[in-house]
Each structure stands twice: as structure tokens, then as C-alpha cells.
PDB file of C-alpha atoms in Angstrom:
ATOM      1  CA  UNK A   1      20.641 -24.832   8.730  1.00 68.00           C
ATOM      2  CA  UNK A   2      22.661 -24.033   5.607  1.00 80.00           C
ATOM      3  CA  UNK A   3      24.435 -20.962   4.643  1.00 82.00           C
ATOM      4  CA  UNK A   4      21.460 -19.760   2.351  1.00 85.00           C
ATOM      5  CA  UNK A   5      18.720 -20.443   5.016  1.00 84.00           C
ATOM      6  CA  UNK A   6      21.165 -18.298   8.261  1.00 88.00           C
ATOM      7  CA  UNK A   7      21.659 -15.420   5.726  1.00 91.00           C
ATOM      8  CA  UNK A   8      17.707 -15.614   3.905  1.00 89.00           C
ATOM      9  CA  UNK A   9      17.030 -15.453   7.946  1.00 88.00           C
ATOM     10  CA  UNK A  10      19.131 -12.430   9.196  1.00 92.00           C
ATOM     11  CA  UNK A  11      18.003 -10.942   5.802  1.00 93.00           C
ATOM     12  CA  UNK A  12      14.328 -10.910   6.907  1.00 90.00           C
ATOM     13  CA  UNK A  13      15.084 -10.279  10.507  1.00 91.00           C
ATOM     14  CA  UNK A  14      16.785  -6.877   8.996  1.00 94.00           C
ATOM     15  CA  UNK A  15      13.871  -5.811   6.867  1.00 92.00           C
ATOM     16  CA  UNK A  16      11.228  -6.824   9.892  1.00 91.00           C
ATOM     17  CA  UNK A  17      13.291  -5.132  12.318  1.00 92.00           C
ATOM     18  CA  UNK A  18      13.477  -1.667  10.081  1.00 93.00           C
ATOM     19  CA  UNK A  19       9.692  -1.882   9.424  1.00 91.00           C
ATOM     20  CA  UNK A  20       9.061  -2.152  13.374  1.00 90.00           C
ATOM     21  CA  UNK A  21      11.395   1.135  13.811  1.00 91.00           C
ATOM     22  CA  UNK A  22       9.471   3.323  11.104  1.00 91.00           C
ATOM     23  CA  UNK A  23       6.341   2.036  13.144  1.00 89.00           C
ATOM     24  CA  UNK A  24       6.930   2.428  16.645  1.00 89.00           C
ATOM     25  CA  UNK A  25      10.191   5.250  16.129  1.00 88.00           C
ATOM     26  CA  UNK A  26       9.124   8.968  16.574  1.00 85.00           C
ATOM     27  CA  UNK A  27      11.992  10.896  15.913  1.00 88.00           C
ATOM     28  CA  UNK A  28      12.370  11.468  11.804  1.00 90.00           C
ATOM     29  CA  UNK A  29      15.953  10.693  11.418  1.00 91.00           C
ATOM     30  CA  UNK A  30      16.038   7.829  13.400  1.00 92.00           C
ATOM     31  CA  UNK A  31      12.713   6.237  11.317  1.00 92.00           C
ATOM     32  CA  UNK A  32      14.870   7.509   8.088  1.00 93.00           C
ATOM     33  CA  UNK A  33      17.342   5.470   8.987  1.00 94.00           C
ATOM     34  CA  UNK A  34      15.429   2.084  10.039  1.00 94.00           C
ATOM     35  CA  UNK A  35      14.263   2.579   5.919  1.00 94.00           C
ATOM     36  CA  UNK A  36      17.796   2.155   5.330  1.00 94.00           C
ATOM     37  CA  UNK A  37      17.982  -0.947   7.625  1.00 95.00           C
ATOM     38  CA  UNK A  38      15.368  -2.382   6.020  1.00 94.00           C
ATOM     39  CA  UNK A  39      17.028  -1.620   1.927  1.00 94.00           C
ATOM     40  CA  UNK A  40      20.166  -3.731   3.393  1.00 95.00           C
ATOM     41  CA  UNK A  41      18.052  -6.455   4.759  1.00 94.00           C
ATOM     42  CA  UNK A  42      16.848  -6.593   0.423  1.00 94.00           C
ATOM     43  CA  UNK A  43      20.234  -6.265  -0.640  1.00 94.00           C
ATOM     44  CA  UNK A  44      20.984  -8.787   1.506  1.00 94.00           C
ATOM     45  CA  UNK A  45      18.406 -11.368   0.376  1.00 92.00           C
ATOM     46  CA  UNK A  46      19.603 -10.292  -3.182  1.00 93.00           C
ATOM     47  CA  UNK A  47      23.210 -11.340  -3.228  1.00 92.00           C
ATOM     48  CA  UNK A  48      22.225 -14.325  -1.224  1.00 91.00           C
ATOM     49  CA  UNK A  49      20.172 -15.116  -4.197  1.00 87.00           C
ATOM     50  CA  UNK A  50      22.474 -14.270  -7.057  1.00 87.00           C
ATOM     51  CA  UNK A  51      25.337 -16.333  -5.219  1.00 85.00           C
ATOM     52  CA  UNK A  52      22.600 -19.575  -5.080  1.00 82.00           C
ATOM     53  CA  UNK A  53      21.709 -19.334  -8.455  1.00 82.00           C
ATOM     54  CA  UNK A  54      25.795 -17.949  -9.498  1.00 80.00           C
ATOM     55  CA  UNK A  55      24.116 -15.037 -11.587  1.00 81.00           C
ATOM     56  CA  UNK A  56      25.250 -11.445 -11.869  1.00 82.00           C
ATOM     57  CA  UNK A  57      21.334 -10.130 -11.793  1.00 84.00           C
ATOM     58  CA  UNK A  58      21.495  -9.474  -7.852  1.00 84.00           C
ATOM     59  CA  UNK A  59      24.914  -7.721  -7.839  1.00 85.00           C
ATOM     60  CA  UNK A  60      23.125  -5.478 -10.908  1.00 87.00           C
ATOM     61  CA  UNK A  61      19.698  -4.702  -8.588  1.00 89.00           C
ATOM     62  CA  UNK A  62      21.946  -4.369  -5.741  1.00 90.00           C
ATOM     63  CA  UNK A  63      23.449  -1.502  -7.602  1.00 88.00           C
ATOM     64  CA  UNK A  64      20.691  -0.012  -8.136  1.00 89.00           C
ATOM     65  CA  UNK A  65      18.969   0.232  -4.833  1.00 90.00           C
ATOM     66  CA  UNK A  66      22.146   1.551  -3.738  1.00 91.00           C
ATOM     67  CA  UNK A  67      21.603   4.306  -6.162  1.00 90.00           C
ATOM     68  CA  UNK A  68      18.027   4.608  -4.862  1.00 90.00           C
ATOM     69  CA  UNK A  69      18.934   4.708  -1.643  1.00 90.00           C
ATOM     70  CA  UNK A  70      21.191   7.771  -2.037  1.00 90.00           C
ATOM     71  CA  UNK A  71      18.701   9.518  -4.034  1.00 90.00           C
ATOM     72  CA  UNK A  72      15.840   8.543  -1.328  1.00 90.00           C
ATOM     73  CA  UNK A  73      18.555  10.330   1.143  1.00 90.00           C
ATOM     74  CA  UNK A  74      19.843  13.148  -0.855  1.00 88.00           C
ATOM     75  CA  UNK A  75      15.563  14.132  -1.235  1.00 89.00           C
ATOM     76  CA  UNK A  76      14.695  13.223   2.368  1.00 90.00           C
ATOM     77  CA  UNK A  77      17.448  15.506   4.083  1.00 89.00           C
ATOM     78  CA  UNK A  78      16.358  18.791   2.588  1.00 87.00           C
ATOM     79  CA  UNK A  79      12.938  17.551   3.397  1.00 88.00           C
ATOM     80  CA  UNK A  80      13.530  17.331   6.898  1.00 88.00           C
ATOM     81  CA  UNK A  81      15.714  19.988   7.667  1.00 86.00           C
ATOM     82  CA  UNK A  82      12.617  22.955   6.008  1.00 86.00           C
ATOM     83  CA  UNK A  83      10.614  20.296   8.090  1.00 86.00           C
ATOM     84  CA  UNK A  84      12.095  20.939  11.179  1.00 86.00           C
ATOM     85  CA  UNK A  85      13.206  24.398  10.598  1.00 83.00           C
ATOM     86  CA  UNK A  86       9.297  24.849  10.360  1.00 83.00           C
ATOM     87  CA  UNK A  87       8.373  23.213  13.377  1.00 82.00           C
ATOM     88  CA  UNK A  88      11.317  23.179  15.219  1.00 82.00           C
ATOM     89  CA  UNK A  89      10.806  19.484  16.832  1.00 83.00           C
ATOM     90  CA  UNK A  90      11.812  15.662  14.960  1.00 83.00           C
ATOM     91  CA  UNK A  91       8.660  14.151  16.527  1.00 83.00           C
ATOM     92  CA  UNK A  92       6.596  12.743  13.378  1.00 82.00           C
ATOM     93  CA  UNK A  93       3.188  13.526  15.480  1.00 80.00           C
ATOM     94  CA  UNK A  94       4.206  17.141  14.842  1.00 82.00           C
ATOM     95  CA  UNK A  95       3.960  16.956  10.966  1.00 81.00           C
ATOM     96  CA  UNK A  96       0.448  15.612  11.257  1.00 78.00           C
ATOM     97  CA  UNK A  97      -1.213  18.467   8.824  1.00 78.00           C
ATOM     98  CA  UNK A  98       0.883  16.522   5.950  1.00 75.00           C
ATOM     99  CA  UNK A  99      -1.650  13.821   5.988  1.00 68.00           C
ATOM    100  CA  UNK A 100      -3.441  15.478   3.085  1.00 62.00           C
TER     101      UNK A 100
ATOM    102  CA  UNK B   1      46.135 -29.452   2.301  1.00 64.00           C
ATOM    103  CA  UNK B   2      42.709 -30.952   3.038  1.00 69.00           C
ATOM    104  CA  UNK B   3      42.750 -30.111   6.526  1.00 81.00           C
ATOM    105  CA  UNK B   4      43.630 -27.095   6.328  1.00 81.00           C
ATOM    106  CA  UNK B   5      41.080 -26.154   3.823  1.00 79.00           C
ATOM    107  CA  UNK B   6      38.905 -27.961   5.769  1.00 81.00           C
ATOM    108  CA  UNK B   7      39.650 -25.288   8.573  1.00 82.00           C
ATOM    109  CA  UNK B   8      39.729 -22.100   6.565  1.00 80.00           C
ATOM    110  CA  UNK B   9      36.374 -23.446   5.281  1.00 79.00           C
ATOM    111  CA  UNK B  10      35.114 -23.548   8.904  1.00 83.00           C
ATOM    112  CA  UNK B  11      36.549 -20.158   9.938  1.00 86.00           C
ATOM    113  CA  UNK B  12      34.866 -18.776   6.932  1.00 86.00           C
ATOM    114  CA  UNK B  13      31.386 -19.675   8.161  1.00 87.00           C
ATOM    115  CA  UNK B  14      32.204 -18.823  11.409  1.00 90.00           C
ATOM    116  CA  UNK B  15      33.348 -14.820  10.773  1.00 92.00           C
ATOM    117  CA  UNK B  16      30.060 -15.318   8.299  1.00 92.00           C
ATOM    118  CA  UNK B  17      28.146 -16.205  11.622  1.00 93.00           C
ATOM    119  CA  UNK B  18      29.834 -13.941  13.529  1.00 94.00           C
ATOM    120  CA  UNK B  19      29.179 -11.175  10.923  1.00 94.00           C
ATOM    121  CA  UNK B  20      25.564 -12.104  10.628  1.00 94.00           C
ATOM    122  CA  UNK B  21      24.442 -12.219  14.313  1.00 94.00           C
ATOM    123  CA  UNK B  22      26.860  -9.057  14.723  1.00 95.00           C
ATOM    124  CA  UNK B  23      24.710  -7.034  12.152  1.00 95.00           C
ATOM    125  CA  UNK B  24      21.234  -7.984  13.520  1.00 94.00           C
ATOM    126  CA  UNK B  25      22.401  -7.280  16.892  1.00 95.00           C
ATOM    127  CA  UNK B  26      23.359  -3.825  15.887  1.00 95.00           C
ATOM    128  CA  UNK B  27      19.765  -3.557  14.239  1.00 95.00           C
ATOM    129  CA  UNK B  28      17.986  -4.697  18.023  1.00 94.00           C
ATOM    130  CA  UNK B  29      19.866  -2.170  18.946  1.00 94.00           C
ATOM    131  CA  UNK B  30      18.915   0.469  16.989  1.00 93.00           C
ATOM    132  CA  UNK B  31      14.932   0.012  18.526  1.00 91.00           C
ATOM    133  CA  UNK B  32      16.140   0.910  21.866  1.00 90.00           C
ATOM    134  CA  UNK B  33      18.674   3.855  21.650  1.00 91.00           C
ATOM    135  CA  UNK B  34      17.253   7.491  22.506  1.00 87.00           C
ATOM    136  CA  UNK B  35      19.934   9.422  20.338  1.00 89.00           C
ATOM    137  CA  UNK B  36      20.211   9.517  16.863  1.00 90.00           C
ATOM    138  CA  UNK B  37      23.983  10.029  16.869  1.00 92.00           C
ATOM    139  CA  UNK B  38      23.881   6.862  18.246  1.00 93.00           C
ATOM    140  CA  UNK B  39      21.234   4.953  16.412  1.00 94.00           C
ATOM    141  CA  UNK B  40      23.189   5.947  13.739  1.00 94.00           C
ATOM    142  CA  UNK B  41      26.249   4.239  14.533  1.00 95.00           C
ATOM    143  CA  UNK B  42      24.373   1.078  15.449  1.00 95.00           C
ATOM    144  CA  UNK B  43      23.404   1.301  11.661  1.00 95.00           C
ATOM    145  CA  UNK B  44      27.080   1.885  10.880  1.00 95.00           C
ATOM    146  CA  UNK B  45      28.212  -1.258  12.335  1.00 95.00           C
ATOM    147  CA  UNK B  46      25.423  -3.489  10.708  1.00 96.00           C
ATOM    148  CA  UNK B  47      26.175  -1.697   7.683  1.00 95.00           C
ATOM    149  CA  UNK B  48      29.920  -2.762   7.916  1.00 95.00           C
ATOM    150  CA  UNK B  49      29.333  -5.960   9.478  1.00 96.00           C
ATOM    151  CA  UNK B  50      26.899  -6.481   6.015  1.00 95.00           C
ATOM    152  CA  UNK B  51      30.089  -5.360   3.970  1.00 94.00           C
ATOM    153  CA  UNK B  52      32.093  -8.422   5.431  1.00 94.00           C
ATOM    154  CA  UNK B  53      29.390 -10.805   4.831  1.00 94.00           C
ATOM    155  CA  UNK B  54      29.612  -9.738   1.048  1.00 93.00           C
ATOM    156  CA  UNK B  55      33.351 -10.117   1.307  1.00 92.00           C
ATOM    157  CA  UNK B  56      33.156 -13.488   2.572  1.00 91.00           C
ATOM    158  CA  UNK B  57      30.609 -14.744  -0.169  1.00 90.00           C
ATOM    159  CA  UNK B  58      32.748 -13.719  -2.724  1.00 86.00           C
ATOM    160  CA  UNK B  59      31.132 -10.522  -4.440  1.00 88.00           C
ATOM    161  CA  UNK B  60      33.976  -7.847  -3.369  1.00 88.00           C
ATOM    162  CA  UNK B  61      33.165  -5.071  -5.200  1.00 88.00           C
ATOM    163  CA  UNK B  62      29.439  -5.189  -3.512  1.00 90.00           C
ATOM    164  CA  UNK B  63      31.498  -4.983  -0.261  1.00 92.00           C
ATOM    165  CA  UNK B  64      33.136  -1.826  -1.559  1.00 91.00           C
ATOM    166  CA  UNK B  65      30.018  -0.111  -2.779  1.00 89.00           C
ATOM    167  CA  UNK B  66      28.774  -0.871   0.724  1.00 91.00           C
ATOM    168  CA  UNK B  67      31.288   0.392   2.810  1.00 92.00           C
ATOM    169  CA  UNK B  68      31.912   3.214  -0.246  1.00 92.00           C
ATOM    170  CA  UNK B  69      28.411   4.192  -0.888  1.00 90.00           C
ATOM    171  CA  UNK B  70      26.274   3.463   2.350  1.00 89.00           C
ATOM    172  CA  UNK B  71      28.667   4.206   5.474  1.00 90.00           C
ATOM    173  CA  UNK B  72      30.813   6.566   3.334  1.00 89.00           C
ATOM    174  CA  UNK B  73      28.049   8.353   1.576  1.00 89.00           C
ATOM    175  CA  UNK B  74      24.967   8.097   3.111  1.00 90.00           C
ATOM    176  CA  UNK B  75      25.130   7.261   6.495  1.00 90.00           C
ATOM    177  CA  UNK B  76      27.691  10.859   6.888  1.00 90.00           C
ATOM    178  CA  UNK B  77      24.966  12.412   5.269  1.00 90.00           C
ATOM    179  CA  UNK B  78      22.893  11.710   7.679  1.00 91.00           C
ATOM    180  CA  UNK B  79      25.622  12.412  10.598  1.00 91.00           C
ATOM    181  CA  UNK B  80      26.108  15.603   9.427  1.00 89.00           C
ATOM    182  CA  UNK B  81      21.593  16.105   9.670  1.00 89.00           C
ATOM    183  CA  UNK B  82      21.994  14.689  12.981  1.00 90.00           C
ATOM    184  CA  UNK B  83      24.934  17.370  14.107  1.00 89.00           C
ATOM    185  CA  UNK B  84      22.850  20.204  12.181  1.00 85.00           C
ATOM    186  CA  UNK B  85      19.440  19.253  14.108  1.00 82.00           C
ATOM    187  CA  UNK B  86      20.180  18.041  17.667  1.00 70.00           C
ATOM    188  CA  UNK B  87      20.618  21.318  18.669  1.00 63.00           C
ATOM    189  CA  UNK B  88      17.434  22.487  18.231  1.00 57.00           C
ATOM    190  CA  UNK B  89      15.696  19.374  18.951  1.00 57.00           C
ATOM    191  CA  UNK B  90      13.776  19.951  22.647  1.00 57.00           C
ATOM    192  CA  UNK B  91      12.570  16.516  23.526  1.00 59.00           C
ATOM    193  CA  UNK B  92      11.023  13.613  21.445  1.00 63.00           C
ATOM    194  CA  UNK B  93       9.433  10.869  22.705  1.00 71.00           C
ATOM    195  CA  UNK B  94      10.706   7.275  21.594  1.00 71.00           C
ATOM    196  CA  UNK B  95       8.327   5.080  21.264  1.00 75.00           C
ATOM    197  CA  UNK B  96       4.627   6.250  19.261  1.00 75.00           C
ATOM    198  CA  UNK B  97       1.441   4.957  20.640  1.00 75.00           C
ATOM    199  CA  UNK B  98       1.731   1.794  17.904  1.00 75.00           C
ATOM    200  CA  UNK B  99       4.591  -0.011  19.676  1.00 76.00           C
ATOM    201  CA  UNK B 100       1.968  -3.034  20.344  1.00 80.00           C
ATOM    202  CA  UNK B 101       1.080  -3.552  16.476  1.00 79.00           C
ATOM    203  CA  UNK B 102       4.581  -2.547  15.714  1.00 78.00           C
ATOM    204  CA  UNK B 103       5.847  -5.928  17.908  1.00 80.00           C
ATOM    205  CA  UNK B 104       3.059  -8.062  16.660  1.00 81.00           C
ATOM    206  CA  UNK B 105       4.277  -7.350  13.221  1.00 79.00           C
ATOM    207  CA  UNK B 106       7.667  -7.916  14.182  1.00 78.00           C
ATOM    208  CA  UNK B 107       6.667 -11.842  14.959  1.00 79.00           C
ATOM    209  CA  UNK B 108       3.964 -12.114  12.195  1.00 82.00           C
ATOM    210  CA  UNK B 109       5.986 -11.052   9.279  1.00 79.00           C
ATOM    211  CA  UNK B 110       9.557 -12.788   9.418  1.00 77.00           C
ATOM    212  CA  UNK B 111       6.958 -15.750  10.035  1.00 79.00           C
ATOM    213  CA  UNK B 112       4.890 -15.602   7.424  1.00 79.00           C
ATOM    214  CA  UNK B 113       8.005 -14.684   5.167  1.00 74.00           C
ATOM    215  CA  UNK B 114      10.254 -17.675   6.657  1.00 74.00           C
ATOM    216  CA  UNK B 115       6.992 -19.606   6.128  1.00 76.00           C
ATOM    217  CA  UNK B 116       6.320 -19.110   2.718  1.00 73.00           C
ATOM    218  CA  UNK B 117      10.083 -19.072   1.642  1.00 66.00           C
ATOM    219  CA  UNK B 118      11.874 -21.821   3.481  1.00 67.00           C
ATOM    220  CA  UNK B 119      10.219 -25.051   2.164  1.00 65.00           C
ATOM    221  CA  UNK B 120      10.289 -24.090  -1.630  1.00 57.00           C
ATOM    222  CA  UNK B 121      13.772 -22.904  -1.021  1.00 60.00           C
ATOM    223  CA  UNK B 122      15.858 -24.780  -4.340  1.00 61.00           C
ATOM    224  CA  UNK B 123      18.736 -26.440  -3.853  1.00 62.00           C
ATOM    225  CA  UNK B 124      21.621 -24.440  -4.560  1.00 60.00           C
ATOM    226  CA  UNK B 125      23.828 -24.328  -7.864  1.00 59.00           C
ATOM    227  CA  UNK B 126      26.810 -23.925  -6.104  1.00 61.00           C
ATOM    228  CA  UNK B 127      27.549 -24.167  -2.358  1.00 63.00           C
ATOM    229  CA  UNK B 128      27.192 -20.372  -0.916  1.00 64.00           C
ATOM    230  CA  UNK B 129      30.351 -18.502  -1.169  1.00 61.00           C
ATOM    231  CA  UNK B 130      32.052 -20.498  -3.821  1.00 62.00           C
ATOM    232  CA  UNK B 131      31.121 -18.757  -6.957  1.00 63.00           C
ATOM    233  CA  UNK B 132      32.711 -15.246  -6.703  1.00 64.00           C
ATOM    234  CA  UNK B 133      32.562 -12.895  -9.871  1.00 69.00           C
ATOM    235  CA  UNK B 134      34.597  -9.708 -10.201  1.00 75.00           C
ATOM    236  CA  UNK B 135      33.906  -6.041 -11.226  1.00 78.00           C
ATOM    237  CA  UNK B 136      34.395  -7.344 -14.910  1.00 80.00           C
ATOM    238  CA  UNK B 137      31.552  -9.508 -14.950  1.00 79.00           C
ATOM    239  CA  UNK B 138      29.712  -7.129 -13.265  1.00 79.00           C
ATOM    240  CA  UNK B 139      30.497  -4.226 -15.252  1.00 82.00           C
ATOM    241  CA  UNK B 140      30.266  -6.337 -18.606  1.00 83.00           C
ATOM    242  CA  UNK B 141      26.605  -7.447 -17.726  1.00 82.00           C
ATOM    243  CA  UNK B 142      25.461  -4.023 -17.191  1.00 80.00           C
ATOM    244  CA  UNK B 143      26.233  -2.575 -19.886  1.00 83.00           C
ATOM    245  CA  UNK B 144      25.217  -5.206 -22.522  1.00 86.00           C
ATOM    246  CA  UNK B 145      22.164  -7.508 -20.555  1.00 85.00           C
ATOM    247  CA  UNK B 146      21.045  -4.600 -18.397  1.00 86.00           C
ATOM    248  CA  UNK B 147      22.050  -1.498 -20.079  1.00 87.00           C
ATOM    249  CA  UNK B 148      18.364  -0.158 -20.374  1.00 88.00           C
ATOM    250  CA  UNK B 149      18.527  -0.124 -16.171  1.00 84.00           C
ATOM    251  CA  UNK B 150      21.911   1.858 -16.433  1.00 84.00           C
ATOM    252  CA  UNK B 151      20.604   4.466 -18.568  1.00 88.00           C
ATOM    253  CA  UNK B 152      17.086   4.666 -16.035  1.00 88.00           C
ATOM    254  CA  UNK B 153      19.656   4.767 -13.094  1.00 87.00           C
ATOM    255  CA  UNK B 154      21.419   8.128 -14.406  1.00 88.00           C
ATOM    256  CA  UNK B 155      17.660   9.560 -15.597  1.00 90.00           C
ATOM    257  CA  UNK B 156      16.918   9.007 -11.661  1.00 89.00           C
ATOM    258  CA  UNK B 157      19.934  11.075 -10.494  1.00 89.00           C
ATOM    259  CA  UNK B 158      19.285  13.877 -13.128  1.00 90.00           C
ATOM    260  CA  UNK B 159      15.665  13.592 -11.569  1.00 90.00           C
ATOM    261  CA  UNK B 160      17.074  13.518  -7.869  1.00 88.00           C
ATOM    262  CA  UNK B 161      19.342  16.428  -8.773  1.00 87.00           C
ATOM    263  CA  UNK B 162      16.414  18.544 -10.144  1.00 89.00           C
ATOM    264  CA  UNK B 163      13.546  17.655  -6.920  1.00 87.00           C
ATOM    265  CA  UNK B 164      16.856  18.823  -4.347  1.00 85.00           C
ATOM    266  CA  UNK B 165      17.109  21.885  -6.325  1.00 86.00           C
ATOM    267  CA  UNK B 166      13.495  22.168  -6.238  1.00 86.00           C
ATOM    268  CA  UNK B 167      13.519  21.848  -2.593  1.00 82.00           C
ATOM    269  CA  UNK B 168      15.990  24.152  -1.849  1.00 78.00           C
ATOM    270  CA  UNK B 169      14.361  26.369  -3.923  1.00 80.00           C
ATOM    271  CA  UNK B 170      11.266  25.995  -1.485  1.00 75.00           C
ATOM    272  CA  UNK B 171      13.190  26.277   1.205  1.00 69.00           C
ATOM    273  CA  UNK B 172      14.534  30.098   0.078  1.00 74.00           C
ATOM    274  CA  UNK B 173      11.114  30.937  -0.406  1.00 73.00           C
ATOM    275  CA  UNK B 174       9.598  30.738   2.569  1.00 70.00           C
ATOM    276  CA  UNK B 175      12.651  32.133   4.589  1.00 70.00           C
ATOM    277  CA  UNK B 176      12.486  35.515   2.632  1.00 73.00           C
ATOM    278  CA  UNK B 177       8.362  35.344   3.665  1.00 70.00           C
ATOM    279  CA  UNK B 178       9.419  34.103   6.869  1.00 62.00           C
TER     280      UNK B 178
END
């Protein structure tokens, strides 16, 4: 196993693990931040990538999901906190009615 | 001299190793804590331990925006949620009722990912870690390839900056009918 196969490997471990915690997680915050674990687990793969193939594209899309990722935060916060000041719990079952 | 580069070479991949197996450890453990104070400092340390894998492959400045950006930004963000919420928070139960899919998944997808991906995998340019480009090259390419994604990128946080207002503006709202 080479360098690019340990990291492509931890990379998808870190996106698979994040997808299992927003699936079997309850509590909001905790299932907000297994969506992080699973943007680092892309970045990851990314730079792994641009290093291979010695091209600046990854650092660039890297940059950008950073940006997305602080935008996803700075928008999910305020979300939760009217969330929870309405229902006064973190358990996602509560916010069922959001379905739609 | 080739000896020793010999050895820095192997003490590279092994704080790469160490790093790597460090950070998904942190993940597993994320799963299994109760507290979100905690979880979130499991997160913290994968998020740092991801920071020196970048270091050690060459693209610093993608180490800095990590430790900068994602433990410095967001992840005190989300602290600071945590230390506004816990108080208030009675008693929520861990695991929901799809833990059973949720672990199947966890062994089906990495598979059929590692599956589809390993074989065609192309040989690489450069070994891994050898090519390292600065915050020149960086900034140079975005702004002259990739300039269109720039511009989108501050159009997103005029957009984010409008939909938190927008929120907060919600949130006002219903306290005064509240």
C-alpha cells in the first residue's frame, strides 16, 4: 500500500464514518458536526489528488469547500438555536413537523 | 547524506501514518461519545491531525486554512452553540432507531468506493509529498485560471450574510409573538 492508496483510504473511511453519524446520531449538533467530518474526508481525497497529479485545482476546491463549510455553519447555528429555543430539546425526532 | 534522507523519508511516512490512523481514530470516536462538548473535541483532533497530514505532503498553506479556518473558526463556533445549548438540553437519546442500516452502510460504501477506485487508480506523477507549491501558486491560479470561482465564492458569503440576517430576523419575530 502506497501513500496515495493509505490516504484515498482514511479519506473514505472519514466521509463513511460522518455519513453513519448523521444517520444513526440524534442530537443536532453532534450530526452537524459528523457533516463536517465527512467535508474533511473530501478535502482530504482532494489534496491527495492534486499532489498525484502536482496540480493546484484541489488546493483551489479545497478553498472553496472551506468557504462552504463556514457558510453551511454560520446558516445552521441560527437555525438550531430558534430550533431549540422552540422546542427546547436537540433530539432530531423532535423537529419531525419539518418534514414538509 | 543518503541515509539520512533515507531516514527523514521514513519518519515522514511514519508521522503521515501516525497522523492518518490518529484522525480516523478520533472520527470512531466521535460515534460513541454522549456529549457534544466532547464529540466536538474528537473532531478537533482529527481536524488537527488532518492539518499535519497537509503539512507533511507539502501544501502548507492548506494546513493553515485548516487549523485557521476549521478548528479556529468553525469548530469555536460550534463550542460556543454547544456552551449556549447544554443547559437547556434535558436528555437525548444517542443512537436513532436506524443504527442497523446506518452500520450496514458503513461496510457497503467505503467498499463499493475502495472498489470502484482502487484498481483504476493512475500511477502517480510524482511520488506523494514531493511536489509542494506555495501560497503564490496558489494565489496566482485563482485569480487568473479560476477567477470566475473567486468571484462565486464572495457572491456566496454576501448570500450567507443576507439568509443569517434573514434568520435572525425570524428569530425576533416570533419572540415579540412569543
Amino acid at each position: 500500500m502506497d501513500r496515495t492508496q493509505l490516504l484515498i483510504g482514511v479519506a473514505v473511511a472519514l466521509f463513511s464514518i460522518g455519513l453513519v453519524g448523521v444517520v444513526v446520531r440524534r442530537n443536532v449538533l453532534v450530526m452537524l458536526m459528523c457533516m463536517e467530518l465527512m467535508l474533511n474526508g473530501v478535502n482530504l481525497s482532494l489534496i491527495t489528488f492534486a499532489q498525484q497529479t502536482a496540480t493546484t485545482v484541489g488546493a483551489v476546491v479545497v478553498f472553496l469547500v472551506f468557504v462552504v463549510a463556514t457558510v453551511e455553519i454560520a446558516l445552521a447555528i441560527p437555525i438550531v438555536l430558534l430550533l431549540v429555543r422552540d422546542k427546547h430539546t436537540l433530539d432530531i425526532g423532535a423537529y419531525s413537523e419539518l418534514r414538509g | 547524506m543518503a541515509t539520512i534522507e533515507g531516514l527523514l523519508r521514513q519518519l515522514d511516512t511514519l508521522l503521515l501514518v501516525v497522523c492518518a490512523f490518529g484522525a480516523l481514530a478520533a472520527a470512531v470516536t466521535m460515534l460513541f461519545l454522549r456529549e457534544p462538548m466532547r464529540v466536538a473535541l474528537a473532531l478537533v483532533t482529527s481536524m488537527i491531525l488532518l492539518g499535519g497530514i497537509y503539512g507533511l505532503l507539502g501544501v502548507h498553506f492548506v494546513a493553515a486554512f485548516q487549523v485557521l479556518i476549521y478548528v479556529g473558526a468553525v469548530m469555536v463556533f460550534i463550542v460556543y452553540a454547544i456552551m449556549l445549548l447544554e443547559r437547556r438540553e434535558v436528555e437525548v437519546r444517542r443512537y436513532s432507531r436506524l443504527v442497523v442500516p446506518g452500520i450496514a452502510g458503513l461496510v457497503v460504501l467505503p467498499g463499493a468506493i475502495v472498489a470502484s477506485v482502487w484498481k483504476p487508480l493512475p500511477s502517480p506523477v510524482h511520488e506523494l509529498g514531493d511536489v509542494s507549491f506555495g501560497i503564490g501558486a496558489f494565489s496566482v491560479a485563482f485569480l487568473t485560471e479560476y477567477w470566475l470561482l473567486f468571484e462565486l465564492t464572495s457572491v456566496l458569503l454576501v448570500a450567507a450574510v443576507v439568509a443569517a440576517v434573514a434568520v435572525l430576523g425570524v428569530g425576533r419575530k416570533d419572540a415579540r409573538r412569543g
